[in-house]
Each structure stands twice: as structure tokens, then as C-alpha cells.
JSON list of N, CA and C in Angstrom, two decimals:
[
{"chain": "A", "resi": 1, "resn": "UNK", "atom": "N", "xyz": [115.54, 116.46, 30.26]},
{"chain": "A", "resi": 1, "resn": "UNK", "atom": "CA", "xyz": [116.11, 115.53, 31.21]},
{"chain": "A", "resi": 1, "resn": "UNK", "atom": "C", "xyz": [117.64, 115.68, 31.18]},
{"chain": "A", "resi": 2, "resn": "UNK", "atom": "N", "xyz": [118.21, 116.00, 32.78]},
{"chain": "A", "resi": 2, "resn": "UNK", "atom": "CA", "xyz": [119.76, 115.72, 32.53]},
{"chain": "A", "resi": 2, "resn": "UNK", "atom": "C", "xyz": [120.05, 114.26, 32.38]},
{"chain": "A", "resi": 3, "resn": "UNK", "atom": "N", "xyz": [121.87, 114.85, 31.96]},
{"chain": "A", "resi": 3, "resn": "UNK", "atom": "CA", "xyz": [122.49, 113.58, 32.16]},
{"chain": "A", "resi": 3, "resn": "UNK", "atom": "C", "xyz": [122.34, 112.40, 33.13]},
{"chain": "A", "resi": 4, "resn": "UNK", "atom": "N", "xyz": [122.51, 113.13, 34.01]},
{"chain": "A", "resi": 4, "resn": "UNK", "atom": "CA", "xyz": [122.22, 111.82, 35.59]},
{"chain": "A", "resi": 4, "resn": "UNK", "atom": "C", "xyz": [120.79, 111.71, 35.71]},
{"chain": "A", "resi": 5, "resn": "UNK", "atom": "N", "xyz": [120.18, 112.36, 35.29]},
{"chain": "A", "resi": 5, "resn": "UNK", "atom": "CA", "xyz": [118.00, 111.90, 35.57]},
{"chain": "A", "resi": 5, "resn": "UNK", "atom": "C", "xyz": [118.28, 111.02, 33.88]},
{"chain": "A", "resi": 6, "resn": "UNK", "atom": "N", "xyz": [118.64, 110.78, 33.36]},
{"chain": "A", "resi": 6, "resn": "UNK", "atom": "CA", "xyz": [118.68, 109.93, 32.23]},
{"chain": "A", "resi": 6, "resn": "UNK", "atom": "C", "xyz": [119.71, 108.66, 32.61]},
{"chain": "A", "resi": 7, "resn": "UNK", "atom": "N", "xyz": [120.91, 108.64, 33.51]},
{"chain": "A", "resi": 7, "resn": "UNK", "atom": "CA", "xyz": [121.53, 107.80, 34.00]},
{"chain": "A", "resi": 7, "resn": "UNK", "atom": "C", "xyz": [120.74, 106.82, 35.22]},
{"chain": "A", "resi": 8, "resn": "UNK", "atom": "N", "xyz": [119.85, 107.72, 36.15]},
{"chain": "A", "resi": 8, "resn": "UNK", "atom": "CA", "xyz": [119.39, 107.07, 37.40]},
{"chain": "A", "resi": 8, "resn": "UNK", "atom": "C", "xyz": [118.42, 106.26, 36.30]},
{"chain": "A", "resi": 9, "resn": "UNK", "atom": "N", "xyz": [117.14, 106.68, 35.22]},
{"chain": "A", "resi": 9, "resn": "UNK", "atom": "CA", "xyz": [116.03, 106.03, 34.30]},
{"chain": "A", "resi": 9, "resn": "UNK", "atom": "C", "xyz": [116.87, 104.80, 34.07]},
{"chain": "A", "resi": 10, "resn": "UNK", "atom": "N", "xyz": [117.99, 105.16, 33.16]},
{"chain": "A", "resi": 10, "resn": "UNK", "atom": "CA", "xyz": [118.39, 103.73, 32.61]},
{"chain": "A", "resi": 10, "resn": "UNK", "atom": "C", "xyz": [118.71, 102.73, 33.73]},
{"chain": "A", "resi": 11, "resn": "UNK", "atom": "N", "xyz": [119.34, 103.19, 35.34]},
{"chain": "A", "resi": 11, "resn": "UNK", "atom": "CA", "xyz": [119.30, 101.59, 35.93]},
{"chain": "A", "resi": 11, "resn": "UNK", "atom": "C", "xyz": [117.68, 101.78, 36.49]},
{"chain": "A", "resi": 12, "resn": "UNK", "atom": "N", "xyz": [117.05, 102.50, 36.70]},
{"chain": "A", "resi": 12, "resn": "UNK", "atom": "CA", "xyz": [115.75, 101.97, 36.91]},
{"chain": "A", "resi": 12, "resn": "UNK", "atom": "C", "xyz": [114.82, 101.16, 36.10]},
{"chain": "A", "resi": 13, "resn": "UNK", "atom": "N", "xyz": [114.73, 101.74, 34.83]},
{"chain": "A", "resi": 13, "resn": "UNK", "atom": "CA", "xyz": [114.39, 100.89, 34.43]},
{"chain": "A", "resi": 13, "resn": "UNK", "atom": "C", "xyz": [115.27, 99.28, 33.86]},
{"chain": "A", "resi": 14, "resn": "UNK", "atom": "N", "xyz": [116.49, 99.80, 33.30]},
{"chain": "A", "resi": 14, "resn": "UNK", "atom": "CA", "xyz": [117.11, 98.21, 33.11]},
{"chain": "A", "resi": 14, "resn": "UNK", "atom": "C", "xyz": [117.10, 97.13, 34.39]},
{"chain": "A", "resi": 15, "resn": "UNK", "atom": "N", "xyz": [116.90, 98.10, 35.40]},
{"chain": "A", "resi": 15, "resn": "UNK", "atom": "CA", "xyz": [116.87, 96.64, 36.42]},
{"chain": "A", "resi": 15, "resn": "UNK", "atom": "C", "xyz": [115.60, 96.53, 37.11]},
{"chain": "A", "resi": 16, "resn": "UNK", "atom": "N", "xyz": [114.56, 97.07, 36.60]},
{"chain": "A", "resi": 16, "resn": "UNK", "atom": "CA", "xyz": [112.79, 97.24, 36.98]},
{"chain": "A", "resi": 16, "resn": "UNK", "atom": "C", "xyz": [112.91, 97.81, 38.80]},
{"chain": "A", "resi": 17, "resn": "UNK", "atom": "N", "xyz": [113.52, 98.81, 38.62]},
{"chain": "A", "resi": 17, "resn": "UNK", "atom": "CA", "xyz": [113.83, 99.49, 39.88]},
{"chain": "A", "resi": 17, "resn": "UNK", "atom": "C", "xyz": [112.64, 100.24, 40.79]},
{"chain": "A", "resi": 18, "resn": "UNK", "atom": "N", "xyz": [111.37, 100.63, 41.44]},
{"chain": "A", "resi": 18, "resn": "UNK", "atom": "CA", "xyz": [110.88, 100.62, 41.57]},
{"chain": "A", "resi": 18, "resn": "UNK", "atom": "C", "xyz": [110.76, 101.98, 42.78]},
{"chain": "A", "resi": 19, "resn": "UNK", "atom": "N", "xyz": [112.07, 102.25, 43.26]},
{"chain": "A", "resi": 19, "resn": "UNK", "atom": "CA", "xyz": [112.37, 103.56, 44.35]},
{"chain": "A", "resi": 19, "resn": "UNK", "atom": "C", "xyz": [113.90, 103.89, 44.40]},
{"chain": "A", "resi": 20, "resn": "UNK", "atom": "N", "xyz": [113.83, 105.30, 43.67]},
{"chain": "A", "resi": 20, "resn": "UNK", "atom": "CA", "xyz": [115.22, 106.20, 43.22]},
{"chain": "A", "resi": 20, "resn": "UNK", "atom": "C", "xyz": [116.40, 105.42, 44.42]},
{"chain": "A", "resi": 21, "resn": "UNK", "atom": "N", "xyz": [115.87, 105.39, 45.55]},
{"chain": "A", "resi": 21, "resn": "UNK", "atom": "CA", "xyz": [116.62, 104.97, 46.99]},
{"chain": "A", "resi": 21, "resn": "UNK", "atom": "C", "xyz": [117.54, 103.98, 47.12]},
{"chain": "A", "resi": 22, "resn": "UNK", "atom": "N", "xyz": [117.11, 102.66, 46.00]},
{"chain": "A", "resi": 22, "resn": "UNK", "atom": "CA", "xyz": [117.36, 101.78, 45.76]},
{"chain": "A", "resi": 22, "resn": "UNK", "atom": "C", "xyz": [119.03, 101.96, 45.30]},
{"chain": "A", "resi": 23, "resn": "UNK", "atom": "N", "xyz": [119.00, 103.04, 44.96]},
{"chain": "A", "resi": 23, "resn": "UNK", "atom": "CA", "xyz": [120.07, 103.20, 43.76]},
{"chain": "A", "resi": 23, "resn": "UNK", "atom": "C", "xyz": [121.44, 103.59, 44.29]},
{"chain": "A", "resi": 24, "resn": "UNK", "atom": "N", "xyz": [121.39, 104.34, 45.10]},
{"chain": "A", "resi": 24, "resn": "UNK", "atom": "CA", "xyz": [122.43, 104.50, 45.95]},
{"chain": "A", "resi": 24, "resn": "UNK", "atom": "C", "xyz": [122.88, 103.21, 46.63]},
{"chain": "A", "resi": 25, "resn": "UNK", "atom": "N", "xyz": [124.28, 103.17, 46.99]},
{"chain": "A", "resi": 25, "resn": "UNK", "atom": "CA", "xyz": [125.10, 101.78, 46.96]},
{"chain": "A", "resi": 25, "resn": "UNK", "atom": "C", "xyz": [124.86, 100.47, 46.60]},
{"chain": "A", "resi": 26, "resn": "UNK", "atom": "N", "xyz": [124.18, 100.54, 45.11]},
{"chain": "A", "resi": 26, "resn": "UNK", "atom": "CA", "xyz": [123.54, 99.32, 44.52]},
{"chain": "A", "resi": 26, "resn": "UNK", "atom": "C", "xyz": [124.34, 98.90, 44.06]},
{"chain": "A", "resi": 27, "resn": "UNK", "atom": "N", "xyz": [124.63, 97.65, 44.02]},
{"chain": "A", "resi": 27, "resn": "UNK", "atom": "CA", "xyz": [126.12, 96.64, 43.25]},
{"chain": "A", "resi": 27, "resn": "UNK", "atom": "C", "xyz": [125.35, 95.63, 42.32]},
{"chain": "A", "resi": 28, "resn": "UNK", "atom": "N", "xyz": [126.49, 95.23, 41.80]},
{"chain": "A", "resi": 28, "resn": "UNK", "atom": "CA", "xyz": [126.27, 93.94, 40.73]},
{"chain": "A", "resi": 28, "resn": "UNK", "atom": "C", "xyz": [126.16, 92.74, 41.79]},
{"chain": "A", "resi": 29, "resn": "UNK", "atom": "N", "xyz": [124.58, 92.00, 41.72]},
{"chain": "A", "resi": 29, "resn": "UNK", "atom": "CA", "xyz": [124.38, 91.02, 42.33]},
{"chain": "A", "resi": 29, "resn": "UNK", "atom": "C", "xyz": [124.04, 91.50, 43.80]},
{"chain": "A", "resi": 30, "resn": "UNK", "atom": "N", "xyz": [123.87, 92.66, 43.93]},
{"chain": "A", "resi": 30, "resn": "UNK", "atom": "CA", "xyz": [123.07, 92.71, 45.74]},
{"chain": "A", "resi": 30, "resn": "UNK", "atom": "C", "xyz": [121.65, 93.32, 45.05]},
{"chain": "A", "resi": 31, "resn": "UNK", "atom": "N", "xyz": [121.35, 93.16, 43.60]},
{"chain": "A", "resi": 31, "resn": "UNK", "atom": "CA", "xyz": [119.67, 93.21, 43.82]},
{"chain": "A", "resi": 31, "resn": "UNK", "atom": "C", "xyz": [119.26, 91.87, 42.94]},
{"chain": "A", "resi": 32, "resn": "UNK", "atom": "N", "xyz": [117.94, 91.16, 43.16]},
{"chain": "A", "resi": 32, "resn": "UNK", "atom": "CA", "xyz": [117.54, 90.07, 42.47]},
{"chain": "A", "resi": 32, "resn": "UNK", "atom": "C", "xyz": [117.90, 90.72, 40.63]},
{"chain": "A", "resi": 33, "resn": "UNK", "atom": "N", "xyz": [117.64, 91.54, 40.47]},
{"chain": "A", "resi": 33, "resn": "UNK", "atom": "CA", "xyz": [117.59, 91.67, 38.91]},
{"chain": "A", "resi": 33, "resn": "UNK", "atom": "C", "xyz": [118.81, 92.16, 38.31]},
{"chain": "A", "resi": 34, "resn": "UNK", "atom": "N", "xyz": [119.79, 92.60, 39.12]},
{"chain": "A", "resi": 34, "resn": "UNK", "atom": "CA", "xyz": [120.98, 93.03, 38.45]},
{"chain": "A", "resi": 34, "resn": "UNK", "atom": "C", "xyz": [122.18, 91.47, 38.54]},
{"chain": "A", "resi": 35, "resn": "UNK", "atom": "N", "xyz": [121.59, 90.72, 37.81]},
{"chain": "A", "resi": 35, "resn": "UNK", "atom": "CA", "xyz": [122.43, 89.74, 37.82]},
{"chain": "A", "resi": 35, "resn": "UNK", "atom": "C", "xyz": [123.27, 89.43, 36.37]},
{"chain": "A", "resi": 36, "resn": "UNK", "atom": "N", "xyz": [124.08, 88.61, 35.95]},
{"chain": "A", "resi": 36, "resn": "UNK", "atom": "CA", "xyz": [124.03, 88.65, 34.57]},
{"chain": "A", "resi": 36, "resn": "UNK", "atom": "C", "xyz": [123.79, 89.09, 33.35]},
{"chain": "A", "resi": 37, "resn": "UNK", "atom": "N", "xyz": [122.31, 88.51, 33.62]},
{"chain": "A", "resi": 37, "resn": "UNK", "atom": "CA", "xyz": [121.75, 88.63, 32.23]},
{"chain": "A", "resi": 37, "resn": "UNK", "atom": "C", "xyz": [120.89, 90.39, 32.77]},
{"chain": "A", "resi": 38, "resn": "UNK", "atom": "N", "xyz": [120.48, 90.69, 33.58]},
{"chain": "A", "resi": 38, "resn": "UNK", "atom": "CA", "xyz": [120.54, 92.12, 34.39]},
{"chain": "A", "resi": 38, "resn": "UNK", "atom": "C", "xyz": [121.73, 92.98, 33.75]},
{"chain": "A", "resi": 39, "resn": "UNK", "atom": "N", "xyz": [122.83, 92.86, 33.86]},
{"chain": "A", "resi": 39, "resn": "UNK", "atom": "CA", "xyz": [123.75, 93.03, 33.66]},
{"chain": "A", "resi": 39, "resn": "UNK", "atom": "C", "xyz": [123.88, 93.53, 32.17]},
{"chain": "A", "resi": 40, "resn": "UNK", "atom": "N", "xyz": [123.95, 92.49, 31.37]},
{"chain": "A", "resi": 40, "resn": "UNK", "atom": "CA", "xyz": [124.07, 93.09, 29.70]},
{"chain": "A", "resi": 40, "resn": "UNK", "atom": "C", "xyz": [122.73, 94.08, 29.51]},
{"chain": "A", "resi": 41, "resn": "UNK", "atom": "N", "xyz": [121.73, 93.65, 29.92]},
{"chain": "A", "resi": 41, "resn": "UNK", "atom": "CA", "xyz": [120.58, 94.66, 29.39]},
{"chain": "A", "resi": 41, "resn": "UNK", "atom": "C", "xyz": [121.32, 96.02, 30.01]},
{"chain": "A", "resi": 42, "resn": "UNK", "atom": "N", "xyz": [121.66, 96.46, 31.25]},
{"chain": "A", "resi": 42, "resn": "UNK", "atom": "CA", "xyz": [121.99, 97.42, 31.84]},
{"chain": "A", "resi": 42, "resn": "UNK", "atom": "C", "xyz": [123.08, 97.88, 30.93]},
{"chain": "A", "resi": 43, "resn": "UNK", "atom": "N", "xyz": [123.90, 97.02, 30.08]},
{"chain": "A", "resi": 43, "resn": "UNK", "atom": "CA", "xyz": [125.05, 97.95, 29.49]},
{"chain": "A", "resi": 43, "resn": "UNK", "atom": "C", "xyz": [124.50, 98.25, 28.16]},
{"chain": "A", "resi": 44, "resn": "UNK", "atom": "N", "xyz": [123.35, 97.41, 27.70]},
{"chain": "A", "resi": 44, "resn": "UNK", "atom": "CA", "xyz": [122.92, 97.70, 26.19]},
{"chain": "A", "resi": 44, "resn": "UNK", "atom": "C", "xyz": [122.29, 99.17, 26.45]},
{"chain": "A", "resi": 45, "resn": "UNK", "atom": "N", "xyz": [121.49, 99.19, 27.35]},
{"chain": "A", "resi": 45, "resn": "UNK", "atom": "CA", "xyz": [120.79, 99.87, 27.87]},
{"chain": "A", "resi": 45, "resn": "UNK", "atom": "C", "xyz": [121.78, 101.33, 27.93]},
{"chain": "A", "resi": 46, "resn": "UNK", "atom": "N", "xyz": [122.54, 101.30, 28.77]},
{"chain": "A", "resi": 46, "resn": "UNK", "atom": "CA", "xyz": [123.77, 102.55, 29.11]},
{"chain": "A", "resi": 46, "resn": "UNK", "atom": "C", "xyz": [124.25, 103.18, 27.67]},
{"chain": "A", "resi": 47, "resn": "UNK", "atom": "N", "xyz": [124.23, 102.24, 26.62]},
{"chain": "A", "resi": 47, "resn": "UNK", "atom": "CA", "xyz": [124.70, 102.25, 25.63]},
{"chain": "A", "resi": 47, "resn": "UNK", "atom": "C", "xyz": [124.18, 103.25, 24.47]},
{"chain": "A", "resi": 48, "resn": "UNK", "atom": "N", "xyz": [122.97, 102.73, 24.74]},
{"chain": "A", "resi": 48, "resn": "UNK", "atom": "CA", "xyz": [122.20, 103.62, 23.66]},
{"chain": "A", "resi": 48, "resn": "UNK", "atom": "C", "xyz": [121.18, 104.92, 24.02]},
{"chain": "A", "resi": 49, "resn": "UNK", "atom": "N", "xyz": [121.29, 104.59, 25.44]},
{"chain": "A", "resi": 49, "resn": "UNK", "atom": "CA", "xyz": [120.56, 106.41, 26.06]},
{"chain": "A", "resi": 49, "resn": "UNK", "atom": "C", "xyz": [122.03, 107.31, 25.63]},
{"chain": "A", "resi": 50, "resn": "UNK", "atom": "N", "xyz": [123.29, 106.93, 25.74]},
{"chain": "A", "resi": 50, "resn": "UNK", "atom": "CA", "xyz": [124.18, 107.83, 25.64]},
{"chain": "A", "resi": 50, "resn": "UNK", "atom": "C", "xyz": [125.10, 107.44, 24.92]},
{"chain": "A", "resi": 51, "resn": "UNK", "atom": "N", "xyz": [124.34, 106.89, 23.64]},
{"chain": "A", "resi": 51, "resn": "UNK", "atom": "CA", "xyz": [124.93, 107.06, 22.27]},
{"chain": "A", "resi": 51, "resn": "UNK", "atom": "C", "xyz": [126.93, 106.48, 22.04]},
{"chain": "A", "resi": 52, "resn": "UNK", "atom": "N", "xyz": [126.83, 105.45, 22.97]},
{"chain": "A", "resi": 52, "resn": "UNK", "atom": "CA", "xyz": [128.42, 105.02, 23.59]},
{"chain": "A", "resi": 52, "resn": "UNK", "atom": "C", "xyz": [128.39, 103.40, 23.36]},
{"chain": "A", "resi": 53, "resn": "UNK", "atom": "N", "xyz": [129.72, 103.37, 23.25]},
{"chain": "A", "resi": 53, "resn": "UNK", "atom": "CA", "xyz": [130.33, 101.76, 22.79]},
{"chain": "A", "resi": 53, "resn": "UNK", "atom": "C", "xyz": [131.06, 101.43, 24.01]},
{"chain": "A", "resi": 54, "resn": "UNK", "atom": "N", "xyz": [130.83, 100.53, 25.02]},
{"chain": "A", "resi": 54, "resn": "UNK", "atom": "CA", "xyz": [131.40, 100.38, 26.45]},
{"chain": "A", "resi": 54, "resn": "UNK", "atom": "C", "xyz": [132.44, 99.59, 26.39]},
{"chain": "A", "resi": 55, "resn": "UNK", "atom": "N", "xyz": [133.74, 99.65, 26.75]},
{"chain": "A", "resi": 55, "resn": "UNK", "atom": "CA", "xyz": [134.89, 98.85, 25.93]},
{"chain": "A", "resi": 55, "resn": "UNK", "atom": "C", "xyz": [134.61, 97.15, 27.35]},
{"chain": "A", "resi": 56, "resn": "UNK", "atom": "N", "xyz": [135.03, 96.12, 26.76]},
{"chain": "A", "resi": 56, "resn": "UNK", "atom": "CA", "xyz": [134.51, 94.82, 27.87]},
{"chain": "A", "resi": 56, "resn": "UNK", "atom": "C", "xyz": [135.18, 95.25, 29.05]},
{"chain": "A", "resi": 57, "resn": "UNK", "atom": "N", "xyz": [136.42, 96.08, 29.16]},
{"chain": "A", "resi": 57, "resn": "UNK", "atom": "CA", "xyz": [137.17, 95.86, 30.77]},
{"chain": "A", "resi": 57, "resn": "UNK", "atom": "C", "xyz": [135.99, 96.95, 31.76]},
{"chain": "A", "resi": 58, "resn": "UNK", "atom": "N", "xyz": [135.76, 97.71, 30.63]},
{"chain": "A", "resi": 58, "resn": "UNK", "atom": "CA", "xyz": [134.51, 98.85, 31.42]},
{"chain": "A", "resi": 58, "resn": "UNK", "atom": "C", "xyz": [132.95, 98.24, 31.99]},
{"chain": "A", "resi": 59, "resn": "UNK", "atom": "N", "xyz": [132.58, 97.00, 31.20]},
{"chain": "A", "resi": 59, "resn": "UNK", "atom": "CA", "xyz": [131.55, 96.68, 31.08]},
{"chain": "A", "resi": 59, "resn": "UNK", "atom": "C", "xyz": [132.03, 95.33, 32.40]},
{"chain": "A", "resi": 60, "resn": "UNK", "atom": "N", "xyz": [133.05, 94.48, 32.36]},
{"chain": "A", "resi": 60, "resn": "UNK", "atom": "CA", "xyz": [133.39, 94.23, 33.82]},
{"chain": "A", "resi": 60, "resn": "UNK", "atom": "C", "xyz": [133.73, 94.92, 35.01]},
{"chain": "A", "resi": 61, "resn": "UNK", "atom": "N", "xyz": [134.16, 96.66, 34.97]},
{"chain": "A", "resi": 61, "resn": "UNK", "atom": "CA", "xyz": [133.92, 97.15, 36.26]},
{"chain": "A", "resi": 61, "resn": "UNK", "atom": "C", "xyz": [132.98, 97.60, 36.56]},
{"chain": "A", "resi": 62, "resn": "UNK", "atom": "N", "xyz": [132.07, 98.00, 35.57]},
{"chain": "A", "resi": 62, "resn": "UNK", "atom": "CA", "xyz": [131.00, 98.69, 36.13]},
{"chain": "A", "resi": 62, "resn": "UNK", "atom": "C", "xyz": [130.02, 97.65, 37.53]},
{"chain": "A", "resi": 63, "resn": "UNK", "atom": "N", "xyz": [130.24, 97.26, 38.60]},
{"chain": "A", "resi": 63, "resn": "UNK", "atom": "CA", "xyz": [130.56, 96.53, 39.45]},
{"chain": "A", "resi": 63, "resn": "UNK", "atom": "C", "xyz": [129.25, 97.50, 40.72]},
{"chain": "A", "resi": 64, "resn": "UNK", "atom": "N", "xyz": [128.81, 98.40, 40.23]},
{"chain": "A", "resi": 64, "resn": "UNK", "atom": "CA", "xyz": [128.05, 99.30, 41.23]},
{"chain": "A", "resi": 64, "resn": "UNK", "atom": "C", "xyz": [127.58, 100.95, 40.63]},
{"chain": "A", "resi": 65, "resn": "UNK", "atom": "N", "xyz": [126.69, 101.57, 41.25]},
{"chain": "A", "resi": 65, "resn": "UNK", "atom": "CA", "xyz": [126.16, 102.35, 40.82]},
{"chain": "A", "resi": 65, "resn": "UNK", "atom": "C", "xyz": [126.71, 103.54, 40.38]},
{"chain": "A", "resi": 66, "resn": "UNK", "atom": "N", "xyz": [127.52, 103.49, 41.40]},
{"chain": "A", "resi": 66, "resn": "UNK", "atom": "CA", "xyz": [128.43, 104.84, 41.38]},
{"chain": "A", "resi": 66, "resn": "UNK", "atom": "C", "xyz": [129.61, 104.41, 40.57]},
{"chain": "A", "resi": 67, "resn": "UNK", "atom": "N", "xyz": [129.87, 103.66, 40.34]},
{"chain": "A", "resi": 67, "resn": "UNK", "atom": "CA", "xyz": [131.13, 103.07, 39.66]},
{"chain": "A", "resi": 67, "resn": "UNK", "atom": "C", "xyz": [130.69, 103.21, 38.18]},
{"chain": "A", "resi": 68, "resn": "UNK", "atom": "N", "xyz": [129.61, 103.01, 37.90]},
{"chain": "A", "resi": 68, "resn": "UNK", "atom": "CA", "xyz": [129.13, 103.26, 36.73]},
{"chain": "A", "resi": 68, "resn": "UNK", "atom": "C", "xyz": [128.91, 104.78, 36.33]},
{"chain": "A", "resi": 69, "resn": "UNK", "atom": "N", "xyz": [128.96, 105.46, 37.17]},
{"chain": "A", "resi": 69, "resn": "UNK", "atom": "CA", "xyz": [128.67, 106.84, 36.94]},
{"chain": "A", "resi": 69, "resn": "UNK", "atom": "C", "xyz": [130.26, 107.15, 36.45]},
{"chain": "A", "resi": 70, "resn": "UNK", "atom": "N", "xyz": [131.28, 106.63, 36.97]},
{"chain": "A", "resi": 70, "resn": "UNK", "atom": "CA", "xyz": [132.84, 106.87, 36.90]},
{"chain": "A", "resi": 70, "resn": "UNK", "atom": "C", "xyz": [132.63, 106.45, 35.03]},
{"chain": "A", "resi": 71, "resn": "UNK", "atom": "N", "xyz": [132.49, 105.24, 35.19]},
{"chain": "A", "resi": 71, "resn": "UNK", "atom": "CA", "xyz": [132.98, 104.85, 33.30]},
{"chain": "A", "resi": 71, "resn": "UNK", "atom": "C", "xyz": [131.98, 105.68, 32.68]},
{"chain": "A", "resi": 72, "resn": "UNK", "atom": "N", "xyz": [130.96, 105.68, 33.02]},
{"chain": "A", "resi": 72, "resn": "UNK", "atom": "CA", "xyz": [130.00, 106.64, 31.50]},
{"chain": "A", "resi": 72, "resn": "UNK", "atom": "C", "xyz": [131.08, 108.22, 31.70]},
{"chain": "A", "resi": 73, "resn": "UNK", "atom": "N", "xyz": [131.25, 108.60, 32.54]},
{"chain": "A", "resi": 73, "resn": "UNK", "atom": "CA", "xyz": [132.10, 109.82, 32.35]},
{"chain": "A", "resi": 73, "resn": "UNK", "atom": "C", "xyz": [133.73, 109.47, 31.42]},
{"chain": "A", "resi": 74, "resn": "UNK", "atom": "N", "xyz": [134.31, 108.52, 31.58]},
{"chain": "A", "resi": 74, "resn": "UNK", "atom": "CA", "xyz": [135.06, 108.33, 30.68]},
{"chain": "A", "resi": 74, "resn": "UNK", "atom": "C", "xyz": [134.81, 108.55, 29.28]},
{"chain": "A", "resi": 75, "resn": "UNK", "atom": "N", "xyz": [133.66, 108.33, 29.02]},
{"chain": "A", "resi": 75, "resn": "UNK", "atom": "CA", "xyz": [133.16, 108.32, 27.73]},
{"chain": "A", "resi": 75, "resn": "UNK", "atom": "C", "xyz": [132.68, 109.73, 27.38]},
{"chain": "A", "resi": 76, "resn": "UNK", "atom": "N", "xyz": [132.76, 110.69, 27.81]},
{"chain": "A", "resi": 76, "resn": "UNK", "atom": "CA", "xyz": [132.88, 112.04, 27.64]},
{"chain": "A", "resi": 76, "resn": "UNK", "atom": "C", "xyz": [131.40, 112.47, 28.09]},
{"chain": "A", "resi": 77, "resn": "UNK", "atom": "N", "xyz": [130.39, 112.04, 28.83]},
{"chain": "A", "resi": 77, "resn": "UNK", "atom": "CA", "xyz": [129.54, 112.11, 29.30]},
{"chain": "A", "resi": 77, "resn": "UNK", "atom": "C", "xyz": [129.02, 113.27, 30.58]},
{"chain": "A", "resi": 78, "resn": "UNK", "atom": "N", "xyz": [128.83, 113.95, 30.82]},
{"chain": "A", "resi": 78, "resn": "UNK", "atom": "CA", "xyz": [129.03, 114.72, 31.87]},
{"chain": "A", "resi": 78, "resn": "UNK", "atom": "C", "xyz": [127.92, 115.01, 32.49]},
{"chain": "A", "resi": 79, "resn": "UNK", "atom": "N", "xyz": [127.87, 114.01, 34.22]},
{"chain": "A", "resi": 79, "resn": "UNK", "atom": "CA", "xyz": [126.48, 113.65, 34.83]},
{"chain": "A", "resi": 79, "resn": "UNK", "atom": "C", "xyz": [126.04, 114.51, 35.86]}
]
């Protein structure tokens, strides 16, 4: 499995995602399950498929799908 087929799994499954489709321009709070508490599972989650410590200003932008693809690459990740 690549990087990004291991990135798309983790928000599918952290947010019980159900069609890859979904995933494209998905934000924080435009799906029922990425809310909050959505939210931390998705960063615990990000966390430990790719072995990374998400610093809090990262873990407040990650704000959308693709935006999240931006910070896990900060972290030396390459998707």
C-alpha cells in the first residue's frame, strides 16, 4: 500500500467513509462524522499509520482533505 492509499484508508475509515468520492473537497464539519470528536480520532488515527506526532497548530489546520495531505507532508511523509 502507498502512502496516499494508506492516507485516503485512514480518513475512510476514521470518519466511516463509505465511497473514495467522498473524499475529495471534504472539510472539517461538511460530513456528519468529521466533527470534533471525528476530528481527534482522525488525528490519532493520521498519527499512528505514519508513525508522526502532529504539532496542535497542525492538528487545527488540518481543516480539509487536501489540507491534510499538505501537513502529513510536512512531516516528511511523501504521498
Amino acid at each position: 500500500m502507498t502512502n496516499k492509499e494508506l492516507y485516503e484508508a485512514v480518513f475512510m475509515d476514521a470518519l466511516d467513509l463509505v465511497d473514495r468520492k467522498a473524499l475529495q473537497g471534504l472539510e472539517f464539519q461538511g460530513h456528519p462524522n468529521w466533527d470534533s470528536v471525528g476530528h481527534m480520532q482522525l488525528i490519532s488515527a493520521l498519527e499512528d499509520a505514519f508513525d508522526i506526532t502532529i504539532d496542535p497548530d497542525d492538528m487545527i489546520g488540518l481543516a480539509s482533505y487536501e489540507k491534510g495531505q499538505e501537513i502529513v507532508r510536512r512531516y516528511g511523509i511523501e504521498l
